[in-house]
Coordinates of C-alpha atoms in Angstrom, one line a residue:
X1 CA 70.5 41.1 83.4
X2 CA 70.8 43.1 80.3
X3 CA 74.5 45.3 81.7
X4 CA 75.4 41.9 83.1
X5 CA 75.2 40.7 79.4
X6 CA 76.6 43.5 77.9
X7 CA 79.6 43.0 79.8
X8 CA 80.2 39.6 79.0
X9 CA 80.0 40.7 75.4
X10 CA 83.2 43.4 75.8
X11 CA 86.1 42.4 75.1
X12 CA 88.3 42.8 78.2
X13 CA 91.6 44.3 77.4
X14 CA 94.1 42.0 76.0
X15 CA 97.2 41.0 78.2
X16 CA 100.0 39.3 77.2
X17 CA 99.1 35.8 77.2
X18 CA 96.2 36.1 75.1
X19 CA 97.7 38.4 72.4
X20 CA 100.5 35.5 72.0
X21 CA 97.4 32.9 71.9
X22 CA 95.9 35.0 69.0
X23 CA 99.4 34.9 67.6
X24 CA 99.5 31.1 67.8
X25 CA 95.9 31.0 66.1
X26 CA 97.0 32.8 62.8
X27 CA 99.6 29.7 62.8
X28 CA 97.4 27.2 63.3
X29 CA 94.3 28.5 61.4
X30 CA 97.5 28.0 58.3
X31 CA 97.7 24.8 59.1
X32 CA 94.0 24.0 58.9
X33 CA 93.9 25.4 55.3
X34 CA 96.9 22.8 54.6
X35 CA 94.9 20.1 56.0
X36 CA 91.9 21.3 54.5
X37 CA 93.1 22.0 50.9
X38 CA 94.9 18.0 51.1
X39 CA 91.2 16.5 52.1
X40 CA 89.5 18.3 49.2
X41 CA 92.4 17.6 47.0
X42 CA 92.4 13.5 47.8
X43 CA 88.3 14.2 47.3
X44 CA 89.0 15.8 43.4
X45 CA 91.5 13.0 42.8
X46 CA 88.5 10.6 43.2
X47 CA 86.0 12.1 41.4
X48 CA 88.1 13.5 38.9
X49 CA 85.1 12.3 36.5
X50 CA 83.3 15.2 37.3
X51 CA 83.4 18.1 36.1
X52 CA 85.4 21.6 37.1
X53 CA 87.9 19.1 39.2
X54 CA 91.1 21.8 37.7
X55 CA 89.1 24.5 38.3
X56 CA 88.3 23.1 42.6
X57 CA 92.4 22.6 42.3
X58 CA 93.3 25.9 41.1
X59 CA 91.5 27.5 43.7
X60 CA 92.5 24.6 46.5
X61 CA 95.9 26.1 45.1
X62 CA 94.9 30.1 45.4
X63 CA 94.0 28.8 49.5
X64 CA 97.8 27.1 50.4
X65 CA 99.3 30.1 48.9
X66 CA 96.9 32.3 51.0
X67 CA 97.5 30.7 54.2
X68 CA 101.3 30.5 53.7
X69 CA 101.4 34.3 53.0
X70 CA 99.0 34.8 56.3
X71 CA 101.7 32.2 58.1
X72 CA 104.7 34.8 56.8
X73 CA 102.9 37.9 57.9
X74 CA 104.5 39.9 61.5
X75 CA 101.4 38.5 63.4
X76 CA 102.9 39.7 66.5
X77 CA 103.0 43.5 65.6
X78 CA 98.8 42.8 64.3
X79 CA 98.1 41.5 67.4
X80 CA 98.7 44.6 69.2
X81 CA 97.9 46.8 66.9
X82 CA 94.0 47.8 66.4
X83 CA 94.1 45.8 63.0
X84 CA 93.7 42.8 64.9
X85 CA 90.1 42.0 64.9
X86 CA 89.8 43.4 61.0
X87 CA 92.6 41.5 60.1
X88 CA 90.5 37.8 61.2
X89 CA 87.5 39.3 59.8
X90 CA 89.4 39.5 56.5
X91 CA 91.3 36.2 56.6
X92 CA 87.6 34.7 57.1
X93 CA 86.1 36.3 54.3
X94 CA 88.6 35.3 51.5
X95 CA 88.5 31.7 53.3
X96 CA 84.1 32.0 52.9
X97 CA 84.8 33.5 49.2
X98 CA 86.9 30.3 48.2
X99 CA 84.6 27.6 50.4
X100 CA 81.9 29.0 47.8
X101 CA 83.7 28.7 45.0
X102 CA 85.1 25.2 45.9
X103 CA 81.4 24.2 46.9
X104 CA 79.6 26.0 43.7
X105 CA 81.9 24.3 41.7
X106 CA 81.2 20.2 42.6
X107 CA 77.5 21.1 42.4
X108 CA 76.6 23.7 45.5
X109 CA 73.9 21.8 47.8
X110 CA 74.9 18.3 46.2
X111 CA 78.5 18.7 47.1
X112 CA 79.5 17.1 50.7
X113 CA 82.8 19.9 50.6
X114 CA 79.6 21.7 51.9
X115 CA 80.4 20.9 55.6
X116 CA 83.5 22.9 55.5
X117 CA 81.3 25.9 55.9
X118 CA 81.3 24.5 59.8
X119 CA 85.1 25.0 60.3
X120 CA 85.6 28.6 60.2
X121 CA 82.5 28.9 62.6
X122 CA 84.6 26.4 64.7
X123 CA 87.8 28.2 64.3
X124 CA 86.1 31.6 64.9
X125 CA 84.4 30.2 68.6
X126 CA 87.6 28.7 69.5
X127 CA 89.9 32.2 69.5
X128 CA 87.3 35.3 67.9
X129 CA 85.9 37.5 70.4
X130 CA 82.0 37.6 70.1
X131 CA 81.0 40.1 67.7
X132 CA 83.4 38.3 65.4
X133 CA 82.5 35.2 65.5
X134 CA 78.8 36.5 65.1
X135 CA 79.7 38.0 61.9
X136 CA 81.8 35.2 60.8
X137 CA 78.5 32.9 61.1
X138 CA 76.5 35.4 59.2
X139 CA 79.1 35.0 56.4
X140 CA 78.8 31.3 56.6
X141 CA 75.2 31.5 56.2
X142 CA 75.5 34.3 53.6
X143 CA 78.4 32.0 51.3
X144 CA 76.5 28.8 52.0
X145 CA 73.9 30.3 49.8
X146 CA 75.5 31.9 47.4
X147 CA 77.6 28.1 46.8
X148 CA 74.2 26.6 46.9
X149 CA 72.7 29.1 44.3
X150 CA 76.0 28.5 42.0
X151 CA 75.5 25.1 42.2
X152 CA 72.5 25.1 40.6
X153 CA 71.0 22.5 42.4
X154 CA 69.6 24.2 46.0
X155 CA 66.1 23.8 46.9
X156 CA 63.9 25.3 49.3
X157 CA 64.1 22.6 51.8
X158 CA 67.7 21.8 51.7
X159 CA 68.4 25.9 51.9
X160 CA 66.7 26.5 54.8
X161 CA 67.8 22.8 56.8
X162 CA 71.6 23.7 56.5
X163 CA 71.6 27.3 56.8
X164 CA 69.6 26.9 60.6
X165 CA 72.0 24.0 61.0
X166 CA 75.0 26.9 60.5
X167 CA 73.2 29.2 62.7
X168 CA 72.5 27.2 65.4
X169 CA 76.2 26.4 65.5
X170 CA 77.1 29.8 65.0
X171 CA 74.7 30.7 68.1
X172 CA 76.9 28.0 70.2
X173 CA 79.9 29.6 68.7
X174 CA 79.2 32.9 70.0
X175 CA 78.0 31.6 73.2
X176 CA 81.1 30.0 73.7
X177 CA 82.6 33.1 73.1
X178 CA 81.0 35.1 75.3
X179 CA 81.8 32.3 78.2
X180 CA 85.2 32.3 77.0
X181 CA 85.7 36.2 77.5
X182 CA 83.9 36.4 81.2
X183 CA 86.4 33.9 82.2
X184 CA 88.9 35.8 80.8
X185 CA 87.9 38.9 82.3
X186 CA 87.6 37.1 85.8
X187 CA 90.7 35.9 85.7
X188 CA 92.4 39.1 84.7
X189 CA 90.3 40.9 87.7
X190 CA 91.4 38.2 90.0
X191 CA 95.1 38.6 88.7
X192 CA 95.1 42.3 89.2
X193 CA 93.4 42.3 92.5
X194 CA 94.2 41.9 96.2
X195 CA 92.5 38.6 97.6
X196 CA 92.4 40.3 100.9
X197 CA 91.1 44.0 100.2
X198 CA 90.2 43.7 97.2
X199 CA 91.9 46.4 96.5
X200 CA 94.3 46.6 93.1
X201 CA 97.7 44.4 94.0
X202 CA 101.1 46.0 93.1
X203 CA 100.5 44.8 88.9
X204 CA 97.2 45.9 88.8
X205 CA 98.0 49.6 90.4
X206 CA 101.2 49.9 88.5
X207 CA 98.8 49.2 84.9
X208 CA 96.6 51.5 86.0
X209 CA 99.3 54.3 86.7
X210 CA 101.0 53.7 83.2
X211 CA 97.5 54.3 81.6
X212 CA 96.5 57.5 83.6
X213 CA 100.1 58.3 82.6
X214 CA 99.3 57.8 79.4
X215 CA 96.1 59.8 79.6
X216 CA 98.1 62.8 80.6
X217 CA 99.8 62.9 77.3
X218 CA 97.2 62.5 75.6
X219 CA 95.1 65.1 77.6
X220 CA 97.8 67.7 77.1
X221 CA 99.1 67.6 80.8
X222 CA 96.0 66.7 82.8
X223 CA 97.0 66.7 86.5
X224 CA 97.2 63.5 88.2
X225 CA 98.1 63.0 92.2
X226 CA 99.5 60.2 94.2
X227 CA 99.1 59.5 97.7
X228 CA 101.1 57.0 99.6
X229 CA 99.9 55.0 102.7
X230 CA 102.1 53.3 105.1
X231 CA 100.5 52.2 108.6
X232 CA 102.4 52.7 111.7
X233 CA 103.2 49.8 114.2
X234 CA 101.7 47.7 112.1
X235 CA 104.4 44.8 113.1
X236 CA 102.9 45.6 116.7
X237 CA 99.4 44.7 116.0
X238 CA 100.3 41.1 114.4
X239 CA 102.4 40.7 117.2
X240 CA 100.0 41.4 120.0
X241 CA 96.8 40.5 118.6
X242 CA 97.4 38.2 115.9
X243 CA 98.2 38.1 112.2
X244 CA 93.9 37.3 112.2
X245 CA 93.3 41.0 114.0
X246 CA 95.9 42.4 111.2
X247 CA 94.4 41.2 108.5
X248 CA 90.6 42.6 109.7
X249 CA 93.0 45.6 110.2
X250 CA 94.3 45.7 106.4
X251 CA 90.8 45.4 104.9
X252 CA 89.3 48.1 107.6
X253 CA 92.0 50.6 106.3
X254 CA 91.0 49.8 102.9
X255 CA 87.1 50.4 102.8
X256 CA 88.2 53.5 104.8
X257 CA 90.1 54.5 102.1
X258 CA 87.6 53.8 99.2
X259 CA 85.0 55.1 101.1
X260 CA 86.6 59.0 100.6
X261 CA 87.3 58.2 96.9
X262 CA 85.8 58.9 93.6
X263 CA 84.7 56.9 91.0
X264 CA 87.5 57.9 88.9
X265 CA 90.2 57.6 91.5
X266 CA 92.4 53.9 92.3
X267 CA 93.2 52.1 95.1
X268 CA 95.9 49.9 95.6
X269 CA 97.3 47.7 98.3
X270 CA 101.3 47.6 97.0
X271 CA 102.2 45.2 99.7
X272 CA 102.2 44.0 103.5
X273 CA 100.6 47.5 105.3
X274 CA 101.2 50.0 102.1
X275 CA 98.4 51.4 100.2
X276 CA 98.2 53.9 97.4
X277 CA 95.6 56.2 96.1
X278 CA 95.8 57.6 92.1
X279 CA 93.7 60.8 92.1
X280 CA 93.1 61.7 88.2
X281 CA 92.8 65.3 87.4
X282 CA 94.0 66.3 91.1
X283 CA 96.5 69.1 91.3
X284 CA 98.4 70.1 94.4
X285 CA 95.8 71.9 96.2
X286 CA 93.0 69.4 95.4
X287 CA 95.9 66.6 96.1
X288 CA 96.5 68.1 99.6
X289 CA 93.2 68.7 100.5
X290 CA 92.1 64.8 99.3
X291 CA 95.5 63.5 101.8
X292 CA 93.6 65.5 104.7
X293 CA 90.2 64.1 104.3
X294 CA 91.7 60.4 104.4
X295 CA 94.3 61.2 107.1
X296 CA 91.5 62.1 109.4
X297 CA 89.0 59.4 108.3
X298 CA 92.2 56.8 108.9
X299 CA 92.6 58.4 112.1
X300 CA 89.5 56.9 113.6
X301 CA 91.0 53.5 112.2
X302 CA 94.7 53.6 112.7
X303 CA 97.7 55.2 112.9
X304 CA 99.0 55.8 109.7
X305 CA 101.7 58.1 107.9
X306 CA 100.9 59.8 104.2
X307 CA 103.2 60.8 101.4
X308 CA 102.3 62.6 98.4
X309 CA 103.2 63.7 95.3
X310 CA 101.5 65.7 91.7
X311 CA 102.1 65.2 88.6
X312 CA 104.6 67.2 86.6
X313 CA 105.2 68.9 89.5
X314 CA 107.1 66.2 91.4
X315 CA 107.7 64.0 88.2
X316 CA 106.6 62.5 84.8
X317 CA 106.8 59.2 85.6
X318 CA 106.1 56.6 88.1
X319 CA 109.1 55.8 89.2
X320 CA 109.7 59.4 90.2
X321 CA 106.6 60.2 91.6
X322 CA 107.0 56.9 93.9
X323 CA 110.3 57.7 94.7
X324 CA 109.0 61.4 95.6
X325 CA 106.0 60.2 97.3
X326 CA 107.5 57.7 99.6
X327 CA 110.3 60.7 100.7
X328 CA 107.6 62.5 101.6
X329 CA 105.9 59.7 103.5
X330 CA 109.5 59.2 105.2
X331 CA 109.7 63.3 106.5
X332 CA 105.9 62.8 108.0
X333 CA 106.9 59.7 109.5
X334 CA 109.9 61.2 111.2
X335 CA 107.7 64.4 112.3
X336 CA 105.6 61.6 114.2
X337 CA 108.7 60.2 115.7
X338 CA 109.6 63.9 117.1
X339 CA 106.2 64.9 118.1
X340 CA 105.8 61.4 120.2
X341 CA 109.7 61.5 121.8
X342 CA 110.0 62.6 125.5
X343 CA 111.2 66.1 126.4
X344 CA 113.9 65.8 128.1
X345 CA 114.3 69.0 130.9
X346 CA 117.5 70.4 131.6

């Protein structure tokens, strides 16, 4: 229960879509300081009786200018960089900093601008990955306080009935969070898998070969292999038996061929009866010896033709270790054709 939990608490590794949500949020979250700042504004004009009314304006006027510069910034180039996360976490604290301020200022626990303290909690559930919003409702509780303390006017009671009200909802918040990301997560498995094999589908593979290429830069030329699969007659087998018997047929081929691999290495299903095998830190001789192993393993299962190819030696890049891979597949295919073709006496 507790790895289950700890999993749903990672982050899972932002595609796409989701960095150009988190790009919309910094929009929006602008917006809400517009709406925000016009609410409290329309609540000075009313009260302006009271006191430090220009001072709740000034800084009502130090928030618009804060969230039009956010609005301005190149959110798309922070949302994949790693500034991301510290980048929210600091928009949230100079948003806490001026709640307190606005709050302290029309009299701390007194002052109904103290429900504002909710809407970052809000905000933070609705786009902030776990641990964030969990720090972003420790800040809430943390400026609630100190706005209460600068009003002058907390008391025990009141302190301690809206600070567990912000934690509860900051416990909701993060438990929304958490919900949010395993779906996330799910999806992106279910995206990135084959429903049939459950194998890696052609995006998930190709993801997967980009980043153990990009571990090979980084590792100084670690060696990295590639196998290709391809069965043979596999047209037969729908044909004769039924597309039923080939599909029992693909996912037999595939636990074959995860049942021979390590931890570290990937299987993919890149289509129809083609599979593919990434073997980290493999070099020719430990590539060769791994396309062996699962030749003979596959040929209790069926009958199937192997390409390889090894990393720098055949290529540096995908496309060139596919290309050399699959001409290697294509010269063991057409020894199989010569070995199985009549002699013909003279």
């Amino acid at each position: 229960m507790f790895l289950q939990m700890a999993r749903w608490w990672v982050t899972p590794e932002p595609d796409a879509s989701f960095l150009q949500f988190r790009e919309r949020s910094v929009r929006d979250g602008a917006w809400l300081t517009y709406v925000v700042a016009a609410v409290v504004a329309s609540y000075a004009a009313a009260t302006w009786e009271r006191p430090h009314r220009s001072a709740i304006l000034v800084l009502l006027a130090i928030a618009i200018f804060g969230g039009y510069l956010t609005s301005r910034l190149p959110a798309a180039a922070i949302m994949r960089s790693r500034w991301r996360e510290p980048f929210f976490l600091a928009w949230t604290v100079a948003d806490l900093v001026l709640v307190a301020a606005v709050v302290g200022s029309d009299g701390g626990d007194w002052s109904p601008l103290r429900a504002i303290f909710f809407l970052p909690l809000f905000f933070a559930a609705l786009s902030y990955p776990p641990c964030s919003v969990a720090a972003t409702g420790v800040l809430s509780v943390l400026a609630y306080l100190a706005a209460a303390l600068l009003g002058g006017h907390a008391t025990a009671e009141t302190l301690a009935v809206f600070s567990a009200l912000l934690s509860t909802a900051a416990v909701m918040g993060v438990s929304q969070a958490v919900n949010r990301e395993r779906q996330r997560g799910e999806l992106q498995s279910l995206s990135r898998s084959d429903p049939l094999t459950g194998a890696l589908n052609r995006r998930g593979f190709t993801e997967r070969f980009e980043a153990e290429l990009s571990d090979h830069v980084r590792h100084d030329g670690r060696p990295l292999g590639l196998i290709v699969v391809d069965l043979d007659d596999f047209k037969v087998v729908n044909d004769t038996r039924g597309h039923a018997a080939g599909d029992d047929l693909l996912c037999e081929v595939a636990a074959t061929l995860a049942a021979d691999l390590r931890p570290s290495d990937v299987l993919g299903r890149l289509g129809g009866d083609e599979f593919a095998v990434l073997l980290p830190e493999a070099g020719p001789g430990e590539l060769r010896a791994a396309a062996a192993r699962l030749e003979q393993r596959l040929g209790r299962v069926a009958a199937a033709s192997i390409g390889l190819a090894a990393l720098p030696v055949d290529g540096l890049c995908a496309e060139d270790l596919h290309r050399a891979a699959d001409a290697d597949l294509y010269r063991a295919k057409q020894r199989r054709v010569e070995r199985e073709a009549p002699r013909v006496v003279a």
